[in-house]
mmCIF file of C-alpha atoms and ligand atoms in Angstrom:
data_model
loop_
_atom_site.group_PDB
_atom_site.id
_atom_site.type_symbol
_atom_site.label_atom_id
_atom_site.label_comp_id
_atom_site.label_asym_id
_atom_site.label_seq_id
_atom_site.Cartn_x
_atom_site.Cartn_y
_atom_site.Cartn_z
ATOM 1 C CA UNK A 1 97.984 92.492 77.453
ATOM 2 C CA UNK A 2 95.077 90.736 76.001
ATOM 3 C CA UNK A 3 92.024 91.527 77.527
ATOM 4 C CA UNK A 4 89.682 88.679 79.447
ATOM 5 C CA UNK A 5 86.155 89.273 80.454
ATOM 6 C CA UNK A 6 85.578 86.497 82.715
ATOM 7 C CA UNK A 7 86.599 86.838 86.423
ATOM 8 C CA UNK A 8 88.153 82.965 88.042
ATOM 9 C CA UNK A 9 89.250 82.785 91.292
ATOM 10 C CA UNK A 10 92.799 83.311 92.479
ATOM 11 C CA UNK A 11 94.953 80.400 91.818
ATOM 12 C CA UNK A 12 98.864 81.463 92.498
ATOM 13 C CA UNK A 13 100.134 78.614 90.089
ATOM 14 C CA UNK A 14 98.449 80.374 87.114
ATOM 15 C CA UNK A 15 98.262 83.922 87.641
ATOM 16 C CA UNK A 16 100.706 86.725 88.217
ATOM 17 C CA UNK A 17 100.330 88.579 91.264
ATOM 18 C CA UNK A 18 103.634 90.581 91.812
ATOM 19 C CA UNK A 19 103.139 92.711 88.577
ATOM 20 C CA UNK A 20 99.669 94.125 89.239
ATOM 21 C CA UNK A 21 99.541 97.597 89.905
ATOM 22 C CA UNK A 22 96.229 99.597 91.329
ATOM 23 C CA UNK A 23 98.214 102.866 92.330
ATOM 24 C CA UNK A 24 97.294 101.461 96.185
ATOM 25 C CA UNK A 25 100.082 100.008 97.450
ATOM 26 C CA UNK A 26 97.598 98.717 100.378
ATOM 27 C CA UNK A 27 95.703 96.622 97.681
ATOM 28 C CA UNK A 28 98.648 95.467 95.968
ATOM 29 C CA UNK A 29 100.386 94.189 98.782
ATOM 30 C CA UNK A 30 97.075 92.254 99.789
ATOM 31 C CA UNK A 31 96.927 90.636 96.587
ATOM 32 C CA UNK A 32 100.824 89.926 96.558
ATOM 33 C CA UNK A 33 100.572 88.477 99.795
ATOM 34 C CA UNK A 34 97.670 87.655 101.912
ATOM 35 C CA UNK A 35 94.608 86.924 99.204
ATOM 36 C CA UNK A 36 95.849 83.477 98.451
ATOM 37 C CA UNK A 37 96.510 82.518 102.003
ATOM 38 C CA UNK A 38 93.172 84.093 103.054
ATOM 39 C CA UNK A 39 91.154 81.541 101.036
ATOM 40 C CA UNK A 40 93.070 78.940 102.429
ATOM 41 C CA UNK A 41 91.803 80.302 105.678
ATOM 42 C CA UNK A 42 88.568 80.832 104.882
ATOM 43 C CA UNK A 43 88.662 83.973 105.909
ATOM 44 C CA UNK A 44 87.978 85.770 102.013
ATOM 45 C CA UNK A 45 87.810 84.962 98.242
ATOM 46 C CA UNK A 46 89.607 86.458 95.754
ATOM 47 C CA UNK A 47 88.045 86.678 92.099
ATOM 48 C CA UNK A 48 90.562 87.836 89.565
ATOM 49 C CA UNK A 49 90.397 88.787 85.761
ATOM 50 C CA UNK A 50 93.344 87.424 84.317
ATOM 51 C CA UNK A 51 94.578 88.819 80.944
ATOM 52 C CA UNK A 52 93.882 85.303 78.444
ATOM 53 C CA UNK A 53 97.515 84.579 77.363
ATOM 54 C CA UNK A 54 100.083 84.452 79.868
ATOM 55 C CA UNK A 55 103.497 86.311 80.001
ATOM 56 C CA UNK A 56 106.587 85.203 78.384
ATOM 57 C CA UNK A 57 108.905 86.002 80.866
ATOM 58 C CA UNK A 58 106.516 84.326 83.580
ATOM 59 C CA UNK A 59 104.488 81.660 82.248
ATOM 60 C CA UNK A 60 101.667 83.647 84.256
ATOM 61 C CA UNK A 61 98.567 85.145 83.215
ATOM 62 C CA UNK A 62 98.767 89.124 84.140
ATOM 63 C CA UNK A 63 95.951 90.287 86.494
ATOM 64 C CA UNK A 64 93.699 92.562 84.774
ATOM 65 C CA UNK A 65 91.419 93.403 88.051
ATOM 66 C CA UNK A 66 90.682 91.628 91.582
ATOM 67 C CA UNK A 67 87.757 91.920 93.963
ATOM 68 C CA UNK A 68 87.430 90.168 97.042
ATOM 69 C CA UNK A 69 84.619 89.348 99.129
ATOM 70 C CA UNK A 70 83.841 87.570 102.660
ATOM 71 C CA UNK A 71 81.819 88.695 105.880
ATOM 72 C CA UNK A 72 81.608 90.524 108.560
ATOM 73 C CA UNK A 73 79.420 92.221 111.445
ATOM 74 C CA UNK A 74 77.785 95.263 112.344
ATOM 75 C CA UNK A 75 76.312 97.186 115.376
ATOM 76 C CA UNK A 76 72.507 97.778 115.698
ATOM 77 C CA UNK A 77 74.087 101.652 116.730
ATOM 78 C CA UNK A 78 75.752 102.269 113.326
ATOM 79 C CA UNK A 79 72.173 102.019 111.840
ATOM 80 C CA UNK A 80 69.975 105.145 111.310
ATOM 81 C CA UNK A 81 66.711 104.509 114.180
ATOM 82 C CA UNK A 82 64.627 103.547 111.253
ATOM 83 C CA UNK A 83 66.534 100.312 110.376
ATOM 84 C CA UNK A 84 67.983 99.428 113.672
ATOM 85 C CA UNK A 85 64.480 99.309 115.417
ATOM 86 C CA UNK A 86 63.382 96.083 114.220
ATOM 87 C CA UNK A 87 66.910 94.278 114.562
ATOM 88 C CA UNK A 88 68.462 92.575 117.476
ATOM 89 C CA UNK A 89 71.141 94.133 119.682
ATOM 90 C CA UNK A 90 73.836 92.180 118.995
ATOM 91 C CA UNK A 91 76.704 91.893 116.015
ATOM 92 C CA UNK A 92 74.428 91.750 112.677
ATOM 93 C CA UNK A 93 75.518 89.960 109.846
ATOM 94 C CA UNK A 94 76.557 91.530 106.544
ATOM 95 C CA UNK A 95 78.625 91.097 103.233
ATOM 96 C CA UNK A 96 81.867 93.169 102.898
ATOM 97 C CA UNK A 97 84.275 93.966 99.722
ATOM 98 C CA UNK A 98 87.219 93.838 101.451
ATOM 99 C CA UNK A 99 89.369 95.083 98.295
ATOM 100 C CA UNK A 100 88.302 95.678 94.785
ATOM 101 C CA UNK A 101 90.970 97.215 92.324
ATOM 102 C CA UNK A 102 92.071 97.794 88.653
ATOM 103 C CA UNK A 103 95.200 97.599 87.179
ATOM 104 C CA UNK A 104 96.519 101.253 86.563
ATOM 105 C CA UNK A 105 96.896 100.350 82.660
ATOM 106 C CA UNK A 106 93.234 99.704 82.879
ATOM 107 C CA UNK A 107 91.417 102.181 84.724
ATOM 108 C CA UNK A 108 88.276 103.876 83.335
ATOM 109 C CA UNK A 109 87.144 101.416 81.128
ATOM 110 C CA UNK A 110 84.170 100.018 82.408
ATOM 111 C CA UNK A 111 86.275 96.963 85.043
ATOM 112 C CA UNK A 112 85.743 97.999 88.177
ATOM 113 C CA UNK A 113 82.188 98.742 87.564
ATOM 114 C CA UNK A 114 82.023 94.947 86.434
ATOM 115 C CA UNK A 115 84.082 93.679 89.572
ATOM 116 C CA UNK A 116 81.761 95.325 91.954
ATOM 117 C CA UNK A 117 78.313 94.272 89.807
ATOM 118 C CA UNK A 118 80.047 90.185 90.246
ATOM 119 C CA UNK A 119 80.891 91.021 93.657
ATOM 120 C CA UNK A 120 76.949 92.212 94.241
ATOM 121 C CA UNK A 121 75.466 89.428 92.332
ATOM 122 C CA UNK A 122 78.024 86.947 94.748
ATOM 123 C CA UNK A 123 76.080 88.630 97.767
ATOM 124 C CA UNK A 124 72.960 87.794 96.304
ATOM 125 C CA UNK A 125 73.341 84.420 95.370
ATOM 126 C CA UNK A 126 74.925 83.615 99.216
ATOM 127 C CA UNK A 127 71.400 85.713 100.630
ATOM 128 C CA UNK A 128 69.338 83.713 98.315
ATOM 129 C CA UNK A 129 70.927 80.667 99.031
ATOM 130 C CA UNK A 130 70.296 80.800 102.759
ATOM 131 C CA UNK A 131 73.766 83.209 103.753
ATOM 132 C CA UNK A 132 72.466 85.895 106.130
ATOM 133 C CA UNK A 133 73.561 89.540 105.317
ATOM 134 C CA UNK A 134 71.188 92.400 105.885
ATOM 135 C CA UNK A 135 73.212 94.504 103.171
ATOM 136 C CA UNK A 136 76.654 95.205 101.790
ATOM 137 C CA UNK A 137 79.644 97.240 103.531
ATOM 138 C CA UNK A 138 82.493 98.841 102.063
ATOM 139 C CA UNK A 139 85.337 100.685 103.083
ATOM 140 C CA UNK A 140 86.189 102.971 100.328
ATOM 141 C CA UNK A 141 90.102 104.301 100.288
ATOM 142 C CA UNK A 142 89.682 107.708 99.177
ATOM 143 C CA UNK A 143 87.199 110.194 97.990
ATOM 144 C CA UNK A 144 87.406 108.502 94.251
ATOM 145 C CA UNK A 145 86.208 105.086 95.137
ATOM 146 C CA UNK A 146 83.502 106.546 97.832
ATOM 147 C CA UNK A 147 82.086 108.591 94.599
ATOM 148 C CA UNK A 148 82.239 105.578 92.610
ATOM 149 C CA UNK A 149 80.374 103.386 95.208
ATOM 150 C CA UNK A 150 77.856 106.360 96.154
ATOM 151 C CA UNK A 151 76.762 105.675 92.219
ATOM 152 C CA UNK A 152 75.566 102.343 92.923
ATOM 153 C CA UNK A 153 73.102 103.691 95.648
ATOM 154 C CA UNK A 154 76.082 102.673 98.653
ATOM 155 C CA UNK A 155 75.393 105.203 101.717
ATOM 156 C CA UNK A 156 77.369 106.784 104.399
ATOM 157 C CA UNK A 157 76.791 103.955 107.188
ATOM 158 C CA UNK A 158 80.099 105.425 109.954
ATOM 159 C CA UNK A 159 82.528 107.567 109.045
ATOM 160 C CA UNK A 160 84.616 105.389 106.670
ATOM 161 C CA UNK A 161 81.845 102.500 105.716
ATOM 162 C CA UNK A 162 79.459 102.382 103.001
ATOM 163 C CA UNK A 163 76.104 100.297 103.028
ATOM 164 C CA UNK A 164 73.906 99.044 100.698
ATOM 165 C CA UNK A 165 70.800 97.002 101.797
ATOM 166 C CA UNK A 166 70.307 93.688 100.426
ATOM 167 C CA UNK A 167 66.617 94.969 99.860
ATOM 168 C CA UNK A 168 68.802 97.203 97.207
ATOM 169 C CA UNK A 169 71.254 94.543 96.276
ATOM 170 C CA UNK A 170 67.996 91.848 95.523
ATOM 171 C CA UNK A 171 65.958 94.801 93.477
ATOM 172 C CA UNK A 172 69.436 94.815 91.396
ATOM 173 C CA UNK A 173 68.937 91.167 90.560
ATOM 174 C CA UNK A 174 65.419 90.071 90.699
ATOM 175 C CA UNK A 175 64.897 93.027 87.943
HETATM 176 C C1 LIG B 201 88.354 102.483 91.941
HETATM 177 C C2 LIG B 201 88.549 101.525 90.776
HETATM 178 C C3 LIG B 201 88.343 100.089 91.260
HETATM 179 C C4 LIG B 201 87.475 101.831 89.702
HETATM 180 O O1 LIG B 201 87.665 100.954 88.622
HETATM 181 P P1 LIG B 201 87.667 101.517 87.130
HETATM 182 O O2 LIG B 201 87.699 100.358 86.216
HETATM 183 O O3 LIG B 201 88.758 102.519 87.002
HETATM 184 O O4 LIG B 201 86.257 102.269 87.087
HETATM 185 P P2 LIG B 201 85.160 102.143 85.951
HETATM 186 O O5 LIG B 201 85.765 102.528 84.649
HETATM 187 O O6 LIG B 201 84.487 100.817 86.028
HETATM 188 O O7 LIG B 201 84.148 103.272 86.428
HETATM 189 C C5 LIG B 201 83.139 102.958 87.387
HETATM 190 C C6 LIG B 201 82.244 104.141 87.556
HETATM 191 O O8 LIG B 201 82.918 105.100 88.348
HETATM 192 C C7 LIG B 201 82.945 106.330 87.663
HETATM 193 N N1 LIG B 201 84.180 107.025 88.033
HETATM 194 C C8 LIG B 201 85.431 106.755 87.621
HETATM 195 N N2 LIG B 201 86.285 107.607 88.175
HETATM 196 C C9 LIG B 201 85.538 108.441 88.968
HETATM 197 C C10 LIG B 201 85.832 109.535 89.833
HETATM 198 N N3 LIG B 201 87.092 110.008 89.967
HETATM 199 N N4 LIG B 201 84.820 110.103 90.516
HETATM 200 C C11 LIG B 201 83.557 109.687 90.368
HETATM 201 N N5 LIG B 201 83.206 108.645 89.585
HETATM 202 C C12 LIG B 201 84.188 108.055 88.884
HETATM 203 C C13 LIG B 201 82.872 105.974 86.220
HETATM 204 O O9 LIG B 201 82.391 107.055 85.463
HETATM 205 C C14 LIG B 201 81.887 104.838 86.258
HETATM 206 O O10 LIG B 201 80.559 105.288 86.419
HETATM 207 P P3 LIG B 201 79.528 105.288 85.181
HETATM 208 O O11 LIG B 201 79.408 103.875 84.752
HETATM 209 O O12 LIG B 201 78.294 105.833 85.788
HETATM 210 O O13 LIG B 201 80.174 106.144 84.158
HETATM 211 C C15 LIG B 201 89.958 101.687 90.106
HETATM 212 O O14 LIG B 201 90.108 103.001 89.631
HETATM 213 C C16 LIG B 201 91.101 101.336 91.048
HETATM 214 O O15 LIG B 201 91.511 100.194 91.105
HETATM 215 N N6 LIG B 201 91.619 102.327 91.773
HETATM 216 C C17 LIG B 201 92.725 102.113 92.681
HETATM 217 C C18 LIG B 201 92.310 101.188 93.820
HETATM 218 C C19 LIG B 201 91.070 101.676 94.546
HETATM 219 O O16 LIG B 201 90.908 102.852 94.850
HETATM 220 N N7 LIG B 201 90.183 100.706 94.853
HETATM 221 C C20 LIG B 201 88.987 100.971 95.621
HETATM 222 C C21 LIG B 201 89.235 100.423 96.995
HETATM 223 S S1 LIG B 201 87.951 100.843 98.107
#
């Protein structure tokens, strides 16, 4: 596969979604079947890397990498008493990475890091732009991706959710 820096967003007419392969079948599946009709919801966008020359047998461009990113809401409670203080008790606004995965072939070489820096710099774009999110969540699958997350400063928020202020996420940026 050639490799392709430059993440575009998921168009199903150009790029080959059944033969990616993240070793989640969970992530897969989404990416097979629900990340296309999603944005045609509105309810997510996908950003895929697609590999620059597209397969013979398909005419499609292999996926390299995906990340996806929409919103979602949190409870004043799931914040430590130092946060939630000064915020309103009702749902709060914030940015989620639904999914974020790497083709198996391509694991360890520097692409998710990328996906989830894009996916960041998205976030901060939307909060400069006006889109209200006090911070980032994430839902990490297993105890590889929470390490990998826990890297870029994301904290235990509940049980199974990761959070990164946008305070964080604009320091990132504005650096
Ligand atoms: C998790 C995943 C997206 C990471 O992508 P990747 O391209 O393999 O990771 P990268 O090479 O960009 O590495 C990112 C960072 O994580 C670190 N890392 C990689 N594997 C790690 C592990 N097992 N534990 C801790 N850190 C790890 C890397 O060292 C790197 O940090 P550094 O820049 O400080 O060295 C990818 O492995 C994947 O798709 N896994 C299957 C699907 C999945 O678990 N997705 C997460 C859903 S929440």
């Amino acid at each position: 596969m050639t490799l392709c820096t430059k993440f575009v967003e998921l168009n199903k007419k150009q790029h080959d979604r059944k033969n990616f392969g993240c070793g989640v079948g969970q992530l897969d599946d989404f990416l097979q079947t629900k990340a296309s009709n999603h944005r045609e919801q509105k309810i997510s966008k996908t950003m895929v890397l697609p590999a620059t020359k597209p397969a013979a047998s398909t005419n499609l461009h292999p996926i390299q990498a995906f990340y996806t990113t929409t919103q979602t809401t949190i409870e004043r409670k799931t914040l430590s008493a130092a946060v939630a203080k000064a915020l309103p008790n009702y749902p709060i606004p914030v940015f989620i990475i639904p999914c974020l995965a790497v083709d198996k072939k391509l694991q360890g070489q520097g692409i998710g890091k990328a996906a989830l820096i894009l996916a960041l710099e998205e976030f901060y774009h939307a909060s400069t732009n006006g889109i209200s999110g006090i911070g980032v969540v994430i839902d990490p699958i297993d105890k590889k991706a929470d390490a990998i997350y826990r890297k870029f400063g994301f904290e235990t928020l509940t049980a199974n959710r990761l959070f990164l202020g946008m305070g964080t996420v604009e320091e990132l940026f504005n650096s």
